XYZ file of C-alpha atoms in Angstrom:
768
model
C 17.230 -28.461 -33.010
C 15.293 -25.590 -32.244
C 15.455 -23.166 -30.203
C 13.183 -24.818 -27.609
C 14.090 -27.861 -28.066
C 17.975 -26.002 -27.031
C 16.280 -24.799 -24.170
C 14.502 -28.173 -23.383
C 17.860 -29.878 -23.511
C 19.928 -27.435 -22.417
C 18.795 -25.803 -19.671
C 15.114 -28.069 -18.712
C 12.114 -25.860 -19.618
C 9.782 -26.871 -21.272
C 8.556 -22.699 -22.514
C 9.861 -19.623 -22.872
C 9.013 -17.005 -20.594
C 7.453 -13.677 -22.111
C 9.492 -11.874 -24.311
C 12.501 -14.529 -24.838
C 11.329 -15.806 -27.979
C 10.817 -13.354 -30.403
C 14.053 -11.750 -29.091
C 16.286 -15.260 -29.934
C 14.120 -15.763 -33.174
C 15.427 -11.634 -34.159
C 18.986 -13.032 -33.429
C 19.003 -15.820 -35.268
C 17.661 -14.226 -38.189
C 20.606 -12.180 -38.442
C 18.445 -8.918 -36.810
C 20.038 -6.230 -33.997
C 18.085 -6.825 -30.621
C 17.769 -4.501 -27.403
C 15.489 -5.878 -23.815
C 14.881 -4.349 -21.627
C 13.511 -6.774 -18.870
C 13.659 -7.053 -15.396
C 16.093 -9.011 -12.751
C 14.878 -12.490 -13.175
C 12.604 -12.011 -16.508
C 15.337 -14.680 -18.051
C 17.522 -12.263 -19.557
C 20.681 -14.720 -19.818
C 18.380 -17.080 -21.737
C 18.177 -14.810 -24.823
C 21.205 -14.878 -25.932
C 22.132 -18.397 -24.133
C 19.697 -20.265 -26.882
C 21.222 -18.124 -29.629
C 24.915 -18.437 -29.192
C 24.525 -22.739 -28.525
C 22.686 -22.289 -32.667
C 24.610 -19.440 -34.251
C 27.846 -21.354 -36.116
C 30.898 -18.721 -34.538
C 31.572 -17.722 -30.626
C 29.545 -15.382 -28.820
C 30.871 -13.048 -27.253
C 30.165 -11.677 -24.305
C 30.625 -8.136 -22.137
C 30.012 -7.868 -19.232
C 31.177 -5.213 -16.225
C 30.677 -8.124 -13.153
C 33.421 -10.315 -12.485
C 31.440 -12.242 -9.811
C 28.516 -12.697 -12.672
C 31.331 -14.262 -15.096
C 31.820 -16.659 -12.389
C 28.270 -17.913 -10.847
C 27.225 -18.022 -15.528
C 30.667 -19.837 -16.793
C 30.030 -22.058 -13.582
C 26.078 -23.048 -14.807
C 26.499 -23.016 -18.360
C 29.299 -26.282 -17.731
C 27.152 -27.821 -15.708
C 24.414 -27.447 -18.353
C 26.828 -29.227 -20.681
C 27.708 -25.965 -22.581
C 31.749 -25.068 -23.268
C 32.650 -21.358 -21.758
C 34.940 -19.080 -20.470
C 35.427 -15.615 -18.909
C 38.764 -13.446 -19.612
C 38.784 -10.894 -16.813
C 41.228 -9.449 -13.833
C 40.586 -12.470 -11.780
C 42.567 -14.249 -14.459
C 46.056 -14.179 -14.620
C 47.666 -13.898 -18.263
C 49.186 -17.279 -18.663
C 45.360 -18.088 -18.031
C 43.645 -16.158 -20.227
C 46.301 -16.516 -23.319
C 45.273 -20.857 -22.393
C 42.013 -19.643 -22.820
C 41.926 -17.703 -25.883
C 44.649 -20.551 -27.105
C 41.208 -23.209 -26.548
C 38.550 -20.632 -28.104
C 40.644 -19.839 -31.141
C 39.958 -24.337 -31.715
C 35.964 -23.913 -31.482
C 36.318 -24.739 -27.427
C 33.857 -22.888 -26.011
C 31.034 -21.544 -27.672
C 30.564 -18.568 -25.197
C 32.767 -15.962 -23.982
C 32.629 -13.273 -21.272
C 34.676 -10.889 -20.957
C 35.672 -6.683 -18.969
C 35.386 -4.634 -21.186
C 38.312 -3.364 -19.731
C 40.065 -6.683 -22.182
C 39.200 -5.179 -25.476
C 41.924 -3.343 -26.521
C 44.771 -5.758 -25.346
C 46.812 -7.150 -28.176
C 46.259 -10.699 -27.061
C 42.549 -10.623 -27.117
C 42.272 -8.167 -30.319
C 44.224 -10.834 -32.069
C 42.473 -13.404 -30.653
C 39.166 -11.508 -32.315
C 40.756 -10.960 -35.183
C 41.433 -14.708 -36.419
C 37.621 -15.708 -34.348
C 34.188 -16.915 -35.590
C 32.825 -14.856 -33.816
C 28.793 -14.505 -35.176
C 27.518 -12.687 -31.654
C 28.314 -9.312 -29.868
C 26.598 -10.005 -26.698
C 27.041 -5.904 -24.109
C 25.368 -6.856 -20.752
C 24.411 -3.934 -18.586
C 23.841 -2.139 -21.792
C 23.020 1.069 -19.807
C 26.686 1.350 -18.552
C 27.373 2.676 -21.773
C 25.114 5.705 -21.748
C 26.235 8.904 -18.957
C 22.921 8.863 -17.947
C 22.356 5.759 -16.953
C 23.381 5.350 -13.077
C 26.499 2.960 -13.731
C 28.214 5.523 -16.658
C 31.357 3.709 -17.090
C 33.803 4.855 -19.474
C 35.325 1.376 -20.418
C 32.077 0.390 -22.362
C 32.452 2.744 -24.844
C 34.977 1.321 -26.431
C 33.110 -1.498 -27.047
C 31.503 0.459 -30.759
C 35.889 0.935 -31.947
C 35.969 -3.262 -30.884
C 33.017 -4.161 -33.071
C 33.929 -1.329 -35.955
C 37.262 -3.216 -36.050
C 36.304 -7.208 -36.252
C 36.792 -8.436 -39.704
C 33.150 -9.196 -39.739
C 30.351 -7.041 -38.270
C 28.700 -9.745 -35.795
C 25.193 -9.627 -34.897
C 25.277 -7.389 -31.694
C 22.553 -7.729 -28.775
C 22.196 -5.499 -26.171
C 20.398 -6.612 -22.667
C 20.057 -4.350 -19.637
C 17.132 -4.204 -17.125
C 17.071 -1.065 -16.508
C 16.610 1.857 -18.149
C 14.570 5.424 -18.824
C 13.382 6.276 -21.563
C 16.223 8.049 -22.463
C 18.847 5.710 -21.710
C 17.297 3.623 -24.010
C 17.582 5.762 -26.526
C 21.273 6.154 -25.920
C 21.677 2.615 -26.333
C 20.359 2.973 -29.020
C 22.531 5.275 -30.459
C 26.206 4.856 -28.839
C 26.338 0.824 -30.142
C 24.604 1.726 -33.906
C 22.205 -0.878 -33.935
C 20.979 -1.408 -36.626
C 17.365 -2.408 -37.370
C 16.965 -3.720 -33.969
C 14.303 -5.481 -32.436
C 13.498 -3.689 -29.769
C 11.731 -5.276 -26.338
C 10.235 -4.271 -22.712
C 9.105 -6.314 -21.088
C 7.660 -3.797 -18.431
C 9.570 -2.929 -14.685
C 6.651 -5.404 -12.724
C 8.074 -7.148 -10.313
C 4.683 -9.035 -9.556
C 5.879 -11.527 -6.925
C 8.184 -8.217 -4.900
C 6.127 -6.396 -2.281
C 7.491 -3.394 -1.723
C 7.125 -1.141 1.438
C 8.598 1.873 2.043
C 8.445 2.077 7.175
C 9.115 5.512 8.985
C 10.918 3.608 12.129
C 13.121 5.559 14.515
C 14.935 2.503 15.341
C 16.490 0.803 12.402
C 17.890 -1.785 14.195
C 15.480 -2.806 16.279
C 13.334 -3.023 13.047
C 15.999 -5.294 11.211
C 16.500 -7.556 13.949
C 12.311 -8.158 15.031
C 12.488 -9.027 11.448
C 15.061 -10.900 10.789
C 14.417 -13.617 14.646
C 10.503 -13.795 12.493
C 12.552 -14.438 9.018
C 14.861 -17.409 10.780
C 15.143 -19.703 7.823
C 14.834 -16.711 4.796
C 17.873 -15.510 3.084
C 18.692 -12.001 3.054
C 20.510 -8.845 2.236
C 20.981 -5.912 3.772
C 21.952 -2.450 2.324
C 23.744 0.119 4.088
C 25.016 4.331 2.562
C 28.073 3.470 4.483
C 30.949 0.990 5.878
C 30.171 2.299 8.685
C 27.478 1.167 8.991
C 28.058 -1.969 7.511
C 29.822 -2.856 10.405
C 28.013 -1.506 13.226
C 24.893 -3.260 11.853
C 27.217 -6.854 11.410
C 28.378 -6.736 14.566
C 24.663 -6.125 16.343
C 23.553 -8.981 14.328
C 26.201 -11.463 15.031
C 25.958 -10.229 19.019
C 22.150 -11.640 18.746
C 23.461 -15.240 16.782
C 22.317 -14.428 13.811
C 24.407 -16.342 10.671
C 25.474 -12.295 8.793
C 28.493 -11.582 6.314
C 29.362 -8.453 5.522
C 30.250 -6.672 2.697
C 31.617 -3.661 1.525
C 35.072 -2.273 -0.313
C 37.448 -1.550 2.802
C 37.661 -5.945 3.535
C 40.070 -7.200 1.885
C 39.639 -8.419 -1.874
C 41.085 -12.546 0.383
C 38.337 -11.608 3.104
C 35.288 -10.084 0.647
C 35.530 -13.625 -1.842
C 34.959 -15.222 0.777
C 32.204 -13.120 2.356
C 30.183 -13.558 -0.523
C 30.772 -17.617 -1.702
C 29.836 -18.112 1.999
C 26.147 -15.655 1.392
C 25.980 -18.037 -2.352
C 26.454 -20.639 -0.666
C 24.162 -20.441 2.458
C 26.315 -21.060 4.833
C 25.579 -17.238 6.363
C 21.972 -16.339 4.402
C 22.025 -12.849 5.963
C 24.282 -9.610 4.398
C 24.547 -6.722 5.488
C 26.515 -4.509 2.232
C 27.293 -1.386 0.475
C 25.817 -0.578 -2.968
C 29.382 -2.577 -4.177
C 27.838 -5.801 -3.131
C 25.225 -7.759 -5.499
C 26.077 -6.794 -9.402
C 26.107 -10.254 -11.075
C 25.148 -11.882 -8.467
C 22.462 -14.300 -9.589
C 21.522 -15.983 -5.685
C 18.014 -16.921 -6.494
C 16.610 -17.917 -2.784
C 16.775 -14.202 -1.570
C 13.448 -13.789 0.296
C 13.992 -10.450 1.243
C 15.713 -7.220 0.706
C 15.982 -4.328 3.088
C 17.584 -1.067 2.269
C 19.027 0.174 5.881
C 19.032 3.565 4.208
C 17.918 4.919 1.234
C 19.704 4.816 -2.382
C 20.520 7.534 -4.553
C 18.329 6.670 -7.279
C 15.527 4.576 -8.614
C 17.818 3.444 -10.824
C 19.874 1.760 -8.203
C 16.875 0.941 -5.887
C 14.751 -1.194 -8.586
C 18.274 -2.697 -9.327
C 19.064 -3.890 -5.516
C 15.405 -4.110 -4.017
C 15.215 -6.796 -7.326
C 17.869 -9.282 -5.745
C 15.065 -10.852 -3.957
C 12.990 -13.584 -5.661
C 14.262 -13.783 -9.051
C 13.638 -18.106 -9.050
C 9.364 -16.030 -8.974
C 8.441 -16.502 -5.067
C 6.949 -14.107 -3.142
C 10.252 -11.455 -1.833
C 9.960 -9.234 0.582
C 11.887 -5.162 -0.765
C 11.433 -2.758 2.436
C 13.336 -0.002 2.499
C 14.005 2.181 5.752
C 13.868 5.783 5.328
C 14.818 9.420 7.833
C 15.682 12.918 6.778
C 19.024 11.622 7.525
C 19.742 9.374 4.436
C 19.114 12.404 2.519
C 21.672 14.424 3.575
C 24.088 10.614 3.814
C 23.807 10.798 0.469
C 23.719 14.177 -1.004
C 27.806 14.061 1.214
C 28.726 10.479 -0.912
C 27.832 11.794 -4.528
C 29.573 15.309 -3.532
C 32.306 13.282 -3.009
C 31.271 11.081 -6.460
C 34.534 9.919 -8.581
C 34.303 12.414 -11.953
C 37.628 11.669 -13.236
C 38.223 10.950 -16.909
C 35.284 12.959 -17.833
C 34.878 17.028 -19.214
C 33.778 19.479 -17.762
C 30.682 20.156 -18.758
C 29.203 16.510 -19.163
C 30.538 16.109 -14.862
C 27.692 18.849 -14.141
C 25.740 17.365 -16.619
C 25.381 14.261 -14.304
C 26.094 15.850 -10.900
C 22.946 17.818 -11.819
C 20.993 14.280 -12.971
C 21.900 12.426 -9.724
C 20.745 15.707 -7.113
C 17.388 14.429 -9.380
C 18.175 11.158 -9.781
C 17.538 11.651 -5.551
C 15.146 14.100 -5.645
C 13.392 11.148 -7.179
C 13.845 9.080 -4.810
C 12.500 10.848 -1.683
C 9.679 11.425 -3.649
C 9.218 7.906 -3.209
C 9.795 7.814 -0.008
C 7.339 10.338 0.737
C 4.032 9.231 -1.645
C 1.194 8.531 0.142
C 0.043 6.322 -3.455
C 1.140 3.624 -4.333
C 5.231 2.260 -4.590
C 4.668 -0.132 -7.526
C 2.830 2.302 -9.465
C 5.977 5.679 -8.711
C 8.912 2.753 -9.631
C 6.873 2.086 -13.478
C 5.850 5.552 -13.889
C 9.313 6.653 -13.466
C 10.392 3.909 -16.334
C 7.994 4.997 -18.512
C 5.378 1.935 -17.661
C 1.966 4.056 -17.225
C -0.630 2.992 -15.077
C -3.650 3.910 -13.365
C -5.258 2.161 -10.780
C -2.890 1.396 -7.793
C -1.466 -3.038 -7.066
C -3.247 -3.458 -3.570
C -0.319 -5.426 -2.930
C 2.533 -2.872 -1.239
C 3.188 -1.254 0.987
C 1.148 1.680 1.365
C -1.262 0.040 -0.166
C -2.577 -1.687 2.774
C -2.379 0.707 4.980
C -5.328 2.260 6.790
C -5.613 6.129 5.261
C -6.743 8.839 6.999
C -7.369 12.214 4.362
C -7.026 16.213 5.270
C -7.461 18.672 4.023
C -5.073 20.988 3.687
C -5.378 23.490 1.136
C -5.321 26.758 3.679
C -1.708 25.329 4.270
C -0.627 25.082 0.980
C -1.655 27.971 -0.074
C 0.840 29.600 3.339
C 3.443 26.923 1.258
C 2.462 28.652 -1.987
C 3.202 32.671 -0.320
C 6.114 31.590 1.628
C 8.036 30.680 -1.764
C 5.833 33.182 -3.644
C 8.458 35.765 -0.825
C 11.393 33.465 -1.458
C 11.700 34.397 -5.475
C 13.073 31.105 -6.114
C 16.008 31.927 -4.363
C 15.817 29.149 -1.421
C 15.599 25.584 -0.632
C 13.509 23.032 1.378
C 15.332 23.450 4.483
C 14.818 27.131 4.677
C 11.670 27.082 2.823
C 9.839 24.618 6.099
C 12.119 26.493 8.829
C 10.320 29.398 8.073
C 7.169 28.488 8.115
C 7.573 26.468 11.246
C 8.909 30.116 12.290
C 12.178 28.044 13.514
C 14.384 30.429 15.593
C 17.310 29.986 13.139
C 21.138 31.937 12.881
C 20.706 31.355 8.956
C 16.836 32.095 8.886
C 17.361 35.625 10.807
C 20.520 35.852 8.251
C 18.915 35.368 4.576
C 15.505 37.846 6.540
C 13.455 34.987 6.425
C 12.195 35.929 9.649
C 10.760 39.308 8.369
C 7.921 37.418 5.775
C 4.756 37.493 5.972
C 4.966 33.942 5.827
C 6.815 33.881 9.000
C 5.415 30.898 11.359
C 2.368 30.501 8.872
C 3.049 26.699 9.835
C 3.712 27.492 13.254
C 1.323 25.288 14.944
C 2.502 22.352 12.713
C 5.894 20.163 12.424
C 8.458 20.436 9.881
C 7.682 16.663 8.457
C 4.839 17.232 8.437
C 5.662 20.897 5.731
C 8.120 19.051 4.816
C 5.690 15.995 3.479
C 3.128 18.789 2.031
C 5.711 20.230 -0.080
C 6.357 16.975 -1.025
C 3.358 16.564 -2.838
C 3.151 20.139 -3.862
C 5.835 19.288 -6.330
C 4.023 15.978 -7.027
C 1.411 17.811 -8.231
C 3.252 20.404 -10.444
C 2.679 23.412 -8.100
C 6.064 23.697 -7.029
C 9.043 22.260 -8.494
C 13.007 21.434 -7.028
C 15.599 22.810 -10.045
C 18.620 20.356 -10.735
C 20.920 22.324 -9.090
C 24.015 21.228 -6.708
C 21.877 23.385 -4.293
C 18.594 22.775 -5.789
C 15.948 25.766 -5.077
C 12.232 25.617 -5.040
C 10.558 27.662 -7.882
C 6.445 27.561 -8.398
C 4.718 25.870 -11.314
C 1.602 26.236 -12.550
C -0.781 27.648 -9.274
C -3.558 28.587 -11.159
C -5.424 25.380 -9.886
C -5.493 26.468 -6.357
C -6.844 30.257 -7.615
C -10.247 28.113 -7.971
C -11.905 27.784 -5.253
C -13.593 23.962 -5.073
C -9.767 22.837 -6.465
C -8.162 20.457 -2.061
C -5.265 19.805 -1.679
C -6.182 16.659 0.644
C -3.177 15.169 2.428
C -3.203 11.075 3.596
C -1.566 9.816 6.529
C -1.641 6.989 8.346
C -0.554 5.423 12.524
C 2.931 3.838 11.355
C 2.809 0.193 12.180
C 5.533 -2.918 11.944
C 5.062 -4.393 8.319
C 4.268 -8.419 10.367
C 1.605 -6.978 12.582
C -0.038 -5.388 8.918
C -3.235 -6.898 6.905
C -1.621 -7.761 3.715
C -4.413 -9.675 2.775
C -7.645 -7.333 3.297
C -8.571 -7.312 -0.852
C -5.891 -9.090 -3.202
C -4.694 -12.315 -1.857
C -0.702 -12.493 -1.558
C 1.444 -14.002 -3.929
C 1.539 -18.241 -2.605
C 4.512 -19.801 -2.768
C 5.176 -22.465 -4.613
C 6.124 -24.199 -0.904
C 2.234 -24.164 0.002
C 1.378 -26.125 -2.674
C 3.487 -28.733 -0.062
C 2.213 -30.870 3.036
C 3.776 -31.131 5.438
C 5.565 -34.428 4.248
C 5.357 -32.532 1.239
C 8.209 -30.371 3.159
C 9.953 -33.201 4.150
C 10.930 -34.515 1.279
C 11.271 -30.823 0.190
C 14.284 -30.419 2.815
C 15.233 -33.982 2.926
C 15.997 -32.763 -1.323
C 17.505 -29.374 -0.161
C 19.946 -31.397 1.968
C 20.666 -34.157 -1.074
C 21.550 -30.916 -3.098
C 23.669 -29.225 -0.532
C 25.531 -32.614 -0.655
C 26.056 -32.576 -4.365
C 27.189 -29.065 -3.964
C 28.967 -29.480 -1.513
C 30.919 -32.000 -3.817
C 31.306 -29.777 -6.424
C 32.237 -26.550 -5.023
C 28.827 -24.920 -6.376
C 26.615 -22.848 -5.112
C 22.940 -24.935 -4.051
C 21.039 -23.541 -6.908
C 23.667 -23.757 -10.092
C 22.599 -27.238 -9.085
C 19.343 -27.046 -8.818
C 16.932 -24.218 -8.124
C 13.983 -24.563 -5.373
C 11.112 -24.314 -7.912
C 12.710 -27.465 -9.254
C 12.402 -29.279 -6.650
C 9.306 -28.308 -5.148
C 8.261 -29.550 -8.740
C 10.244 -32.610 -8.233
C 8.210 -32.730 -4.781
C 4.514 -32.588 -6.465
C 5.192 -34.814 -9.240
C 7.434 -37.317 -7.718
C 9.073 -38.543 -10.827
C 10.029 -42.548 -10.964
C 12.151 -43.041 -13.852
C 15.231 -40.717 -15.775
C 12.741 -39.928 -18.454
C 9.309 -38.502 -15.470
C 12.731 -36.506 -14.117
C 13.251 -34.902 -17.300
C 9.936 -33.054 -17.092
C 10.498 -31.590 -14.292
C 10.795 -27.842 -14.760
C 14.806 -26.985 -14.868
C 15.767 -30.307 -15.815
C 17.813 -30.574 -18.733
C 19.986 -33.412 -20.158
C 22.918 -32.562 -19.067
C 21.808 -32.733 -14.643
C 19.678 -35.262 -15.602
C 23.250 -37.986 -15.897
C 24.930 -35.959 -14.448
C 22.570 -36.367 -10.566
C 19.391 -37.425 -12.058
C 19.487 -41.152 -9.944
C 20.724 -39.650 -7.008
C 17.867 -37.434 -7.014
C 15.219 -40.237 -7.988
C 16.237 -42.619 -5.247
C 16.169 -40.133 -2.810
C 12.799 -39.211 -3.695
C 12.109 -43.357 -3.523
C 13.770 -43.910 -0.119
C 10.792 -41.020 0.627
C 7.928 -42.341 -0.453
C 8.689 -46.288 0.757
C 9.680 -44.849 4.517
C 6.267 -43.417 3.791
C 3.743 -44.805 1.728
C 0.302 -43.628 2.525
C 1.775 -40.070 2.785
C 0.177 -37.280 0.652
C 2.886 -34.812 -0.431
C 1.083 -31.756 -1.656
C -2.343 -30.222 -2.229
C -2.056 -31.183 -5.794
C -2.115 -33.520 -5.806
C -5.578 -34.351 -3.199
C -7.145 -32.540 -5.930
C -6.164 -34.234 -8.715
C -8.216 -36.631 -6.920
C -10.912 -34.849 -6.428
C -11.390 -32.613 -9.112
C -9.449 -34.415 -11.793
C -7.762 -31.127 -12.458
C -4.458 -30.111 -11.946
C -5.091 -26.454 -10.369
C -7.819 -26.990 -8.277
C -8.274 -26.462 -4.869
C -4.050 -24.054 -5.432
C -3.281 -20.305 -5.702
C -7.333 -19.781 -3.643
C -7.873 -16.382 -3.195
C -8.082 -16.200 0.703
C -11.043 -14.184 0.700
C -14.276 -14.251 3.646
C -17.297 -13.945 0.944
C -17.025 -14.558 -1.819
C -19.196 -10.911 -2.684
C -16.402 -10.209 -5.177
C -15.225 -6.913 -6.260
C -14.077 -6.453 -9.572
C -9.773 -5.971 -9.981
C -8.179 -2.737 -9.540
C -4.371 -3.334 -10.942
C -6.592 -2.985 -14.887
C -7.071 -6.411 -16.324
C -9.979 -8.355 -15.204
C -12.631 -8.016 -12.572
C -13.114 -10.905 -10.149
C -15.885 -13.730 -11.063
C -20.351 -12.232 -10.165
C -23.197 -13.077 -12.067
C -25.907 -10.564 -13.477
C -29.217 -11.235 -11.765
C -29.961 -12.918 -15.621
C -27.277 -15.262 -15.133
C -28.398 -16.178 -12.069
C -31.899 -17.462 -13.384
C -29.948 -19.595 -15.374
C -28.583 -22.166 -12.890
C -29.780 -26.014 -12.842
C -29.569 -27.054 -9.769
C -29.939 -30.889 -8.754
C -30.072 -32.815 -5.503
C -26.381 -33.026 -5.231
C -22.881 -31.184 -6.548
C -19.766 -31.666 -5.463
C -17.842 -28.197 -5.522
C -16.197 -28.807 -8.878
C -19.986 -29.212 -10.467
C -20.563 -26.071 -8.784
C -17.363 -24.261 -10.397
C -18.271 -25.619 -13.569
C -21.957 -24.161 -13.906
C -21.387 -21.204 -12.441
C -19.166 -20.665 -15.122
C -21.144 -22.503 -18.304
C -24.044 -19.407 -17.415
C -21.431 -17.066 -16.436
C -22.480 -13.944 -19.659
C -20.751 -10.253 -18.570
C -17.833 -10.130 -20.425
C -13.941 -8.885 -18.400
C -14.327 -11.068 -15.103
C -12.403 -13.842 -13.956
C -13.607 -17.594 -14.155
C -14.602 -18.440 -10.371
C -12.453 -21.118 -8.646
C -13.002 -23.875 -5.956
C -11.063 -21.564 -3.743
C -12.855 -18.463 -3.822
C -16.211 -20.687 -3.506
C -14.825 -23.441 -1.121
C -13.434 -19.793 1.590
C -17.388 -18.645 1.015
C -18.123 -22.012 2.534
C -15.860 -21.536 5.270
C -16.914 -18.555 5.935
C -20.642 -19.112 6.427
C -19.684 -21.924 8.982
C -20.304 -24.507 6.682
C -17.261 -26.684 5.680
C -13.470 -26.684 7.257
C -10.315 -28.122 6.426
C -8.961 -31.207 9.146
C -4.736 -31.913 9.028
C -3.737 -34.423 10.374
C -0.458 -35.365 9.934
C 0.131 -33.925 6.074
C -3.324 -35.340 5.059
C -5.391 -32.822 4.278
C -9.264 -33.462 4.212
C -12.737 -31.297 3.818
C -15.291 -32.129 6.253
C -18.624 -30.398 6.978
C -19.325 -28.341 10.341
C -22.539 -29.324 12.276
C -24.249 -26.420 10.524
C -23.349 -28.295 7.036
C -24.721 -31.156 8.232
C -28.468 -29.625 8.879
C -28.387 -27.811 6.083
C -28.022 -31.574 3.710
C -24.269 -31.606 3.133
C -22.789 -34.805 3.022
C -19.124 -36.636 3.091
C -19.069 -38.923 0.207
C -15.762 -41.636 0.826
C -13.904 -42.938 -2.228
C -10.531 -44.955 -3.281
C -7.998 -43.750 -5.955
C -6.682 -46.581 -7.904
C -3.490 -46.734 -5.958
C -5.672 -47.455 -3.462
C -5.641 -44.683 -1.449
C -8.648 -42.910 0.482
C -10.221 -40.234 0.464
C -13.133 -38.239 0.754
C -15.687 -35.455 -0.877
C -18.032 -33.067 -0.496
C -21.368 -32.798 -1.562
C -23.561 -29.866 -1.626
C -27.842 -29.868 -1.019
C -29.613 -27.230 -3.153
C -30.326 -25.266 -0.798
C -26.388 -24.235 -0.101
C -26.174 -23.967 -3.252
C -28.826 -21.419 -4.079
C -26.349 -19.877 -0.755
C -23.742 -19.827 -3.598
C -25.783 -18.334 -6.758
C -26.807 -15.281 -4.514
C -24.062 -14.684 -2.422
C -22.278 -13.662 -6.347
C -25.730 -11.863 -7.646
C -27.049 -8.268 -7.952
C -26.676 -5.113 -7.970
C -23.989 -4.596 -5.439
C -21.639 -6.778 -6.470
C -21.764 -5.348 -10.419
C -21.294 -2.093 -8.445
C -18.460 -3.315 -6.326
C-alpha cells in the first residue's frame, strides 16, 4: 500500500497537504526529519502514515496527556491500534500496555518524556522493534523555546541507548531560527530533511482591541455568536473565575479551567468543552495544549500573553478545520504589569544560575515584542510572520489593523524631544520614567531621580502618556531607540542619524477604536467564505440533521463529536449527497473503518432527508453545476461592488483586468450566458501575473449596476434580471435538469457584454 493509499484507507483523505508528502517520503527512505508546521496543518499525519508503513513500532514522545488521549482515540476510531503511557495510568495498566506492545499489537505508542527512564519502559524498548521515534512539541527541548522542559533532554540518552538507532522525526508549530537550530543540534538529527511550510494561517483573522471594559466586550461578542465555540484566555486564575461567574449569570453555557481547580473537576470541564456541552471555556494558559477540537470559531485573549510564541500557539487553537475564525486580543497597559509579575514568579528550579538569568532576559525581550504587537499600527499578520522569520512586504489586508481607518500625523518634532530625553537619561531609565518626564508628570519618583530638572521635562506636556508610549514604541520599531533585555529594561539610543536629515519624517497613524462587529471587514479583500456558505437553507437543515446524528453516535461511543466526523466532512456529505457506500467513501474525511462503523447510519439519514424534501436544492454548488457545468462556478466569489478590480497587495497574483488591446479582441454575440462571458474574457487576457476572472466578480458587477439580483425562495436561489436589466435586453431562459428539476438562466446582450468589458479595461485598471 502506498502512502496515498494509506492516507485514504485509514484517514479518508484523497491528497496530502503542503509539506506532508515530502516529510513522509523522507521518513520512509530512512532519513531523519524536522518539520515546522502551523497548528492545523496536519503534523500528526506526517508521522502516523509512515508509522503504519514501517515494519516496527513508532514511539511518539509528547508532554501532553490530553493530546495523547485524543490522538489514541482518533487512531483507534480509524482502525489503527495505538496506546499511550503516562501518569494517568496505573502501573498495572502500563505493564499491560507494554506487554501488548511487545506482542506487536500496537503500531503507535504515545509516551511522556518522564517515562523514558523508568525500568519497565527501558526494558521494553531494549527488546522491541522500534522503527521510529517521533518528538512532538519539539521546541520543548530548547532552553530558548517558550515551553522548555528539562525532561525532554532525556530523549537524547534514550535514543543513544537503543540497540539500533531508529529514524528520528521532530515536529513543532512554533520555532524561531534559534530554536530550530537547537532542535537539530540537541536531538543530533542525522542529515535531516527540514521542512518549514510557513506560519501563515490564512483562515485566522487577527485583531487587537483597546477597550475600556473587557467584560462588556466579551459579553457582546458571545451574545452575537451564540452558536459558536470559543476559548477566552485570562492571565490569572482570579480573572478566569470573575469572568466565568459574569458569563454564567448571563446564561452563557460556559465552563472554566485553571490549575487551582481539582483534577476531577478540571477534567470534567475540559470534556464538557470538547464534547460541546459547554461551547465556551474561560481558562488560563494551562488549558489547550494538545486539545484537537476542530470547530473553535474564536479565541479571545482577555489579557496580553507573555510571548509571541504563546500567542501564536493559543490563538492557533481557533479554526483548526480551516474555517474562518477570529483571534482577538484585548489590550491594556495593565497587562504588561501583570505579565512582569508572573515572570518574576516563574519556577526556574533545576536550572543553573547563568541559564536562569539568560532565560529571564529572553522572557523580558519576548514580553517587549508582544507589547510591540499590541501597539503596532502595521499589519498584524505580517508582525507575526516576521517574528518567526517569514519575511513579508505588503500588508495582508485581512486583519484588524489593515481594516482600520487611519489618519496620519507628523510627529517628527515630538520624536526629537523623546530622543533628547533619552539622551539626558544617559540610558539609565526605562519607559515609565521617560514617558513621565516628557509628559511633565508630578511624581515623587521623578523628583527623586532629578528628571524634573531636565530640559526635556514637560516637553510633551500637551500629549497624553499613552500617545507618548506609542510614539516610543514606534521609535523602537524603527530603530531610533532600543530596549535592553535586563530585568529592569532601560531605553538607549539606537541609530538616530536619519533624524538629522531635515527631510526625514516620523509619521504616526491614529484610528478611532471600533467594536469588531461594526467594522467593515470587506473593504478591499473579501473575508474567507465558510464551508457552510455553499449550503442553502435546506442544505443547512440537512447539515444540522447530520450533526444531531454525529452527537448521538459520539455519546454512544463516549467520543468527542469531531472524532466521529468533523464539520467539513458533514458539509461535504451535504454537497455531494452520497447514496452508496462507495460514494460516501469519496467524501473527504471518510476512511474505510469509519465507513464500516458509521457509514450506513449517515447514508440512511441523507436518504430520509432527501425523500422528505424531494424538490429542495441543497447547495449553491449543485445549482452552479447545473447552470455552468462547473463544480466551482458561483462559489467563493469575491464580494466586490465593482469590476474595477485592483491588484492584489499580498504579493501574489493581481486581480483580473484587461489592456486596451486585449479588450478589442472580445468577440460579441447576440446573447451570452455569464459563463460564456467569463470564458471569453479569460481567453483574450494576455497580461501576465493576473488571476482568471470568475463568474462571481462579473455577477457582483451586474448587481452593482442594478441590472440583476438574486431571489431566495424557500432555499431555492434564482438569478433574475431587474426591470432595468430587462430594458437593457437581458432575458431569462427556463431550463430543466436530467432529474427533472426546473431552473432559470440569464442571457446577456452585446450592450451588457460591452459594459462588463469596459469596466475591466483601461489605464485606471492597470494603475490600480
